[in-house]
CSV table of C-alpha atoms in Angstrom, one decimal:
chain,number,residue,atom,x,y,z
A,1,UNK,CA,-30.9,-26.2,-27.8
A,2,UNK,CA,-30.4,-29.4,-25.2
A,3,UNK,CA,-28.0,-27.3,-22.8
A,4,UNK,CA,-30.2,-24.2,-23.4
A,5,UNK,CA,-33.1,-26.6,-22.3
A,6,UNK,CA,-31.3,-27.5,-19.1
A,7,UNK,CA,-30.4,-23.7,-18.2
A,8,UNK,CA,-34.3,-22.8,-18.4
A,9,UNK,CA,-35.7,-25.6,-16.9
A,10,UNK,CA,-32.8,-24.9,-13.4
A,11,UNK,CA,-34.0,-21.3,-13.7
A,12,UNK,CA,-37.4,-22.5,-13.6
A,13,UNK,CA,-36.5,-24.3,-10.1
A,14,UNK,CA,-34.6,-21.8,-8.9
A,15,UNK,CA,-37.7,-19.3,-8.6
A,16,UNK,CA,-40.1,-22.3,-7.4
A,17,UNK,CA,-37.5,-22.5,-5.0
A,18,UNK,CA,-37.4,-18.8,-3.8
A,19,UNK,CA,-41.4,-18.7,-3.7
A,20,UNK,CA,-41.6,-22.4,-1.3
A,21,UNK,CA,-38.4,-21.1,1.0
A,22,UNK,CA,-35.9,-23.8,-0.4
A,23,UNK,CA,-32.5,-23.6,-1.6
A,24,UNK,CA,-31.7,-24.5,-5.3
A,25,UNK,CA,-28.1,-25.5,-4.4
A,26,UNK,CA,-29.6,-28.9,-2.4
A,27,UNK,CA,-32.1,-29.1,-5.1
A,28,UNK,CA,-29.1,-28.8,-7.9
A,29,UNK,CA,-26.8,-31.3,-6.0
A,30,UNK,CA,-30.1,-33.7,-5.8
A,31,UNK,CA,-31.0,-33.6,-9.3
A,32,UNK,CA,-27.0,-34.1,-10.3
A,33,UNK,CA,-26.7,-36.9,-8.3
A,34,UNK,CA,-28.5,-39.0,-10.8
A,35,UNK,CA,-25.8,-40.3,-13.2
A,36,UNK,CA,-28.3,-40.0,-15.8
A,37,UNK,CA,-28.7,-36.1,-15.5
A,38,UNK,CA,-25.1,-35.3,-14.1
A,39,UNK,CA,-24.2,-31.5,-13.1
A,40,UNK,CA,-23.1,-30.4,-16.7
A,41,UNK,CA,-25.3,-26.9,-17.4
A,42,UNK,CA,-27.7,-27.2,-14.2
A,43,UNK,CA,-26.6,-24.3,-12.5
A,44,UNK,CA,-29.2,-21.2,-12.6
A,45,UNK,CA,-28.5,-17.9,-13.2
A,46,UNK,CA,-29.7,-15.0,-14.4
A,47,UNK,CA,-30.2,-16.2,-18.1
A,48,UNK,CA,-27.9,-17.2,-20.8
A,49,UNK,CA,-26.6,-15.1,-23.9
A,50,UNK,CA,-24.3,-15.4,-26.5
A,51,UNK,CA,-24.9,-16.0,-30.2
A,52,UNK,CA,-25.5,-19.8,-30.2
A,53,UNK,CA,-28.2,-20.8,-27.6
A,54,UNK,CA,-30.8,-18.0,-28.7
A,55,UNK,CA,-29.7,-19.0,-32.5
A,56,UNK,CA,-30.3,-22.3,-32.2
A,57,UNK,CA,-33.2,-22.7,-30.3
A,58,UNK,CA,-34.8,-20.0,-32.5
A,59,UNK,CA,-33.7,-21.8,-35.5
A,60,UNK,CA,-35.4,-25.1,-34.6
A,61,UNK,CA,-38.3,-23.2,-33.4
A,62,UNK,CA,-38.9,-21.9,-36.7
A,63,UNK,CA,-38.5,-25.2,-38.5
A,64,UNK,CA,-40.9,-26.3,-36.2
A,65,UNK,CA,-43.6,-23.6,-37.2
A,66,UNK,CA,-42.6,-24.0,-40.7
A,67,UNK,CA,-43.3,-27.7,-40.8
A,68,UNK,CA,-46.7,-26.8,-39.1
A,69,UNK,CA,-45.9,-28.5,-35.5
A,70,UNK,CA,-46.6,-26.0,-32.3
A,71,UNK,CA,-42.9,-26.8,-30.0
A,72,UNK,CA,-44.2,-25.2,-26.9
A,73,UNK,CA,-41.4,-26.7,-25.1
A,74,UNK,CA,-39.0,-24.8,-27.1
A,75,UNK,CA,-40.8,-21.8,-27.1
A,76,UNK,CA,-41.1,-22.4,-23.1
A,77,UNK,CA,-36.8,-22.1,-22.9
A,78,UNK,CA,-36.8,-18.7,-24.8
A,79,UNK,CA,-39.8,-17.3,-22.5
A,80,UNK,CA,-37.9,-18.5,-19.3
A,81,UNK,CA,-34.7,-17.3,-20.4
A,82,UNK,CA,-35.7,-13.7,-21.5
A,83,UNK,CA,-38.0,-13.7,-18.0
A,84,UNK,CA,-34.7,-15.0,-16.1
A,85,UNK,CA,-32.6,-12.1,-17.6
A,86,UNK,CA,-35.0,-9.7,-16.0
A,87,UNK,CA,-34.9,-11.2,-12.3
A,88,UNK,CA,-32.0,-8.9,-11.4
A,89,UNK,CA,-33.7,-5.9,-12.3
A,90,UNK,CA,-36.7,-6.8,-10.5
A,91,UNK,CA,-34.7,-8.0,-7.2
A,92,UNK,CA,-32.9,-4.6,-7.1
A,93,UNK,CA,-36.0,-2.1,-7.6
A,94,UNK,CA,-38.0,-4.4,-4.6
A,95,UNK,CA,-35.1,-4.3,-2.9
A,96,UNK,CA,-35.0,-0.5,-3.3
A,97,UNK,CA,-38.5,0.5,-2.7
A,98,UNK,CA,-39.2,1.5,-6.7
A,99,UNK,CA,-36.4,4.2,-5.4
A,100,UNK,CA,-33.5,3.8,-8.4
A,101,UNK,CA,-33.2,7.3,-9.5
A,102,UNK,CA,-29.4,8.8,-8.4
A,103,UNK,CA,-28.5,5.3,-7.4
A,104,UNK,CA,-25.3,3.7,-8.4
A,105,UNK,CA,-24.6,0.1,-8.9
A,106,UNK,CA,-21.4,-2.2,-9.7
A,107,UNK,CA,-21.8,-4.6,-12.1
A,108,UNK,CA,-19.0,-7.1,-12.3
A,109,UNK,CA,-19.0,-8.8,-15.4
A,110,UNK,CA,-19.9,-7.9,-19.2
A,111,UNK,CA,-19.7,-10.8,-21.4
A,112,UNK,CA,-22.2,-13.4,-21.4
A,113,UNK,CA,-20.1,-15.7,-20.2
A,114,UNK,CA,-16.4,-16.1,-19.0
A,115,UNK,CA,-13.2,-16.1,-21.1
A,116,UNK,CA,-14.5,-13.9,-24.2
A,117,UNK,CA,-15.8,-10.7,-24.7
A,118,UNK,CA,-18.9,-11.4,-26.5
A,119,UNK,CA,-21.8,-9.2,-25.3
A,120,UNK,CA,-24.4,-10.4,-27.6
A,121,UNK,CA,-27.3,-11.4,-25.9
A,122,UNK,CA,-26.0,-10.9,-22.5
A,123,UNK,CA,-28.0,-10.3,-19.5
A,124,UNK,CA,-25.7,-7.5,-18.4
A,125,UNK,CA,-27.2,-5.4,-20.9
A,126,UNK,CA,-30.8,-6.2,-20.2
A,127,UNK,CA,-30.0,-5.3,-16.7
A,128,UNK,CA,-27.7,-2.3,-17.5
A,129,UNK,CA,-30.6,-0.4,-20.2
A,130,UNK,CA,-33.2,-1.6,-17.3
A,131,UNK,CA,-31.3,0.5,-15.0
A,132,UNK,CA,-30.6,3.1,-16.9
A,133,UNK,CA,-34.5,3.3,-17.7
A,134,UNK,CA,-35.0,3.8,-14.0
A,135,UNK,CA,-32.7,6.6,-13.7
A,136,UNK,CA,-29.8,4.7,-11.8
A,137,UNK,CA,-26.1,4.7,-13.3
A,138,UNK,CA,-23.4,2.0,-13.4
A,139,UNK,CA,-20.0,1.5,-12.9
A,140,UNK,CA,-18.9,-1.8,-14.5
A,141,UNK,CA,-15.7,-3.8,-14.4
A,142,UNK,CA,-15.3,-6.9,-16.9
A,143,UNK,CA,-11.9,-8.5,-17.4
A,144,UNK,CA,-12.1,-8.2,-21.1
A,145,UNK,CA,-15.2,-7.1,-22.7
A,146,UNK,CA,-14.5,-3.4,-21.4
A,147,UNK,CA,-14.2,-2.2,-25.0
A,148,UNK,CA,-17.0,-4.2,-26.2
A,149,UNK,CA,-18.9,-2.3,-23.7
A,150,UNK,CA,-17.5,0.9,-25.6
A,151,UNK,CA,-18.5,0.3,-29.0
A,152,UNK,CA,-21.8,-1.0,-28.1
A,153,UNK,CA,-22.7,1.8,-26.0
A,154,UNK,CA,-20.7,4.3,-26.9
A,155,UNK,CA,-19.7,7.6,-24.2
A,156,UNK,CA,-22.5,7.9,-21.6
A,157,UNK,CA,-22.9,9.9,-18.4
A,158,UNK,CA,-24.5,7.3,-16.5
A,159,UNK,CA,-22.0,4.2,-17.6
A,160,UNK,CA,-18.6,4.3,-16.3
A,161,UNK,CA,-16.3,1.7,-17.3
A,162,UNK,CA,-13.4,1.3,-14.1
A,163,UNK,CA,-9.7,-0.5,-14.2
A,164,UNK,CA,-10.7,-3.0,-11.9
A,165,UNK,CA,-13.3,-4.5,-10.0
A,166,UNK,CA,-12.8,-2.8,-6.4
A,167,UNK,CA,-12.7,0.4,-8.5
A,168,UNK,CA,-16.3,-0.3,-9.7
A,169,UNK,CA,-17.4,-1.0,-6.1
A,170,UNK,CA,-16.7,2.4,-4.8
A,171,UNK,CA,-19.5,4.4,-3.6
A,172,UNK,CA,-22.3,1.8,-5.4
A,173,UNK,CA,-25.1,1.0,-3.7
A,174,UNK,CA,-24.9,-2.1,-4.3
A,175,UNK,CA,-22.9,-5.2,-6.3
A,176,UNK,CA,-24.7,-7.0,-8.7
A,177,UNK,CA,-22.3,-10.3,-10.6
A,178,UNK,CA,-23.6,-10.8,-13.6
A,179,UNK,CA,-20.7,-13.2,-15.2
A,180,UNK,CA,-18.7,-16.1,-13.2
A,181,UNK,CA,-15.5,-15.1,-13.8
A,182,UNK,CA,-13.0,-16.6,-11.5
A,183,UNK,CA,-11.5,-13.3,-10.7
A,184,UNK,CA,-14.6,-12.4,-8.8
A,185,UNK,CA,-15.0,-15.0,-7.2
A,186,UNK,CA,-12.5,-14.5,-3.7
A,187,UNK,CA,-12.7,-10.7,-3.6
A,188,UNK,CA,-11.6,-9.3,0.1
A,189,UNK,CA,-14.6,-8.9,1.5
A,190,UNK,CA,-13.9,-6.7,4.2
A,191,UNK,CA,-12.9,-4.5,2.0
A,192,UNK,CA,-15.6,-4.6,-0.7
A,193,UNK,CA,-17.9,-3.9,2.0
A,194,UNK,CA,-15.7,-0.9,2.9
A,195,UNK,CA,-15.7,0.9,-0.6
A,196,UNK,CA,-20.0,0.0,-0.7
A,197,UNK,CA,-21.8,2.8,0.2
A,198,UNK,CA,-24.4,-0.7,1.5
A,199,UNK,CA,-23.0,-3.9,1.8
A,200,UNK,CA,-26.0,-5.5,-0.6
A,201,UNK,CA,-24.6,-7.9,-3.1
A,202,UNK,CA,-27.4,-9.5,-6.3
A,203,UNK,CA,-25.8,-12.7,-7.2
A,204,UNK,CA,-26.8,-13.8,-10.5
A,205,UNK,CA,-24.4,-16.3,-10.7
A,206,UNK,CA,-24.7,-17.9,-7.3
A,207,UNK,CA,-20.8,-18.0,-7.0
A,208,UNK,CA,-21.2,-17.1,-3.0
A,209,UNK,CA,-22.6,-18.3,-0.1
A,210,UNK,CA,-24.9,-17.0,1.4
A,211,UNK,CA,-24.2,-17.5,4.8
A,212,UNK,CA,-20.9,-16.7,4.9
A,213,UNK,CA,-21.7,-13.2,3.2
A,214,UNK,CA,-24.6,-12.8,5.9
A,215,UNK,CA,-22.0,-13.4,8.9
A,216,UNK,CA,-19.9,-10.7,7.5
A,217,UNK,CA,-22.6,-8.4,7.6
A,218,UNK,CA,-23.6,-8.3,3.8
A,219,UNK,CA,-27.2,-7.9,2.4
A,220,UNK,CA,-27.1,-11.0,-0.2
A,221,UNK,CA,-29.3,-12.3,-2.9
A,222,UNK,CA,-28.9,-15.2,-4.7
A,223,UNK,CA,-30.8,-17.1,-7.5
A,224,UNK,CA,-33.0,-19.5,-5.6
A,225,UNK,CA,-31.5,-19.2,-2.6
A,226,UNK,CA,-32.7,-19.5,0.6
């Protein structure tokens, strides 16, 4: 519930960041400069899954309640975190004028977070059934939750699950990275922004920088990033 904590409250920043023009990265290097906070879980995103997190914070939540004490703090973490996991959505339907219907997006990254295949709770699937919702398909690349993907969803005409990441850039309108892996994180550019039918990249997990990206002629959105 502690690392959970520290997740919501960078999230918090990063969107207080956005609104006041500032970048979260200096504010994240700042904060983690203090020995006594250190860089361990500070880095925002577009929410945090999984089994534990949610479990546990719930789980003391309802102790909480049950012992007749009010932990608005707690409850704060899980309203940020399900908020966070809708900031994607939100960035890409402004972005697109409310226009998502016949669009086409590549997602990179599945899981909630690298190195398993574990899809419970993840914000790719908040963002994927939010898509959906608005009529826009996806074509999604994940290194090895691909069969997760499968069974959770089962054979739809507006999923399609690629061999590789380049594959699922093909004719989107746009990239959206979801999870960090290290795989995605030195594509060729040039070329990405070849097979993108618009070089506009959502960045959930702030794993580029922004002005690089921009000098090479890319549309880019980070979290809390100015």
């Amino acid at each position: 519930a502690m690392l959970a904590t520290k997740i919501s409250f960078m999230n918090e920043m990063a969107n207080i960041a956005e609104r006041l023009g500032a970048d979260i990265e200096m504010v994240r290097q700042g904060i983690g400069s203090d020995s006594r906070i250190g860089y361990s879980f500070i880095y925002p995103g577009c929410g945090y899954g999984g089994s534990c997190f949610p479990k546990d914070v719930n789980a003391i939540h309802r102790s909480a309640l049950a012992a007749e004490y009010e932990p608005s703090l707690l409850a704060a973490v899980e309203t940020v975190n399900q908020r966070q996991k809708q900031v994607l959505f939100t960035r890409i339907n402004k972005h697109f004028d409310n226009a998502l219907q016949g669009k086409t997006f590549a997602i990179w990254g599945l899981s909630f977070k690298p190195n398993t295949d574990d899809m419970r709770e993840a914000p790719s699937r908040v963002l994927m059934e939010a898509l959906w919702q608005a009529g826009a398909s996806v074509r999604a690349f994940d290194p090895v939750a691909m069969e997760e993907c499968k069974r959770i969803y089962g054979s739809r005409a507006d999923l399609h699950l690629v061999d590789n990441a380049m594959e699922a850039a093909k004719d989107a309108d746009a990239l959206i990275i979801v999870t960090e892996w290290k795989t995605f994180q030195s594509p060729d550019f040039s070329r990405l922004k070849s097979l993108l039918r618009q070089p506009v990249i959502f960045d959930g997990r702030n794993i580029y920088d922004p002005r690089s990206l921009k000098s090479q002629g890319f549309t880019y959105f980070g979290i809390g990033r100015s």
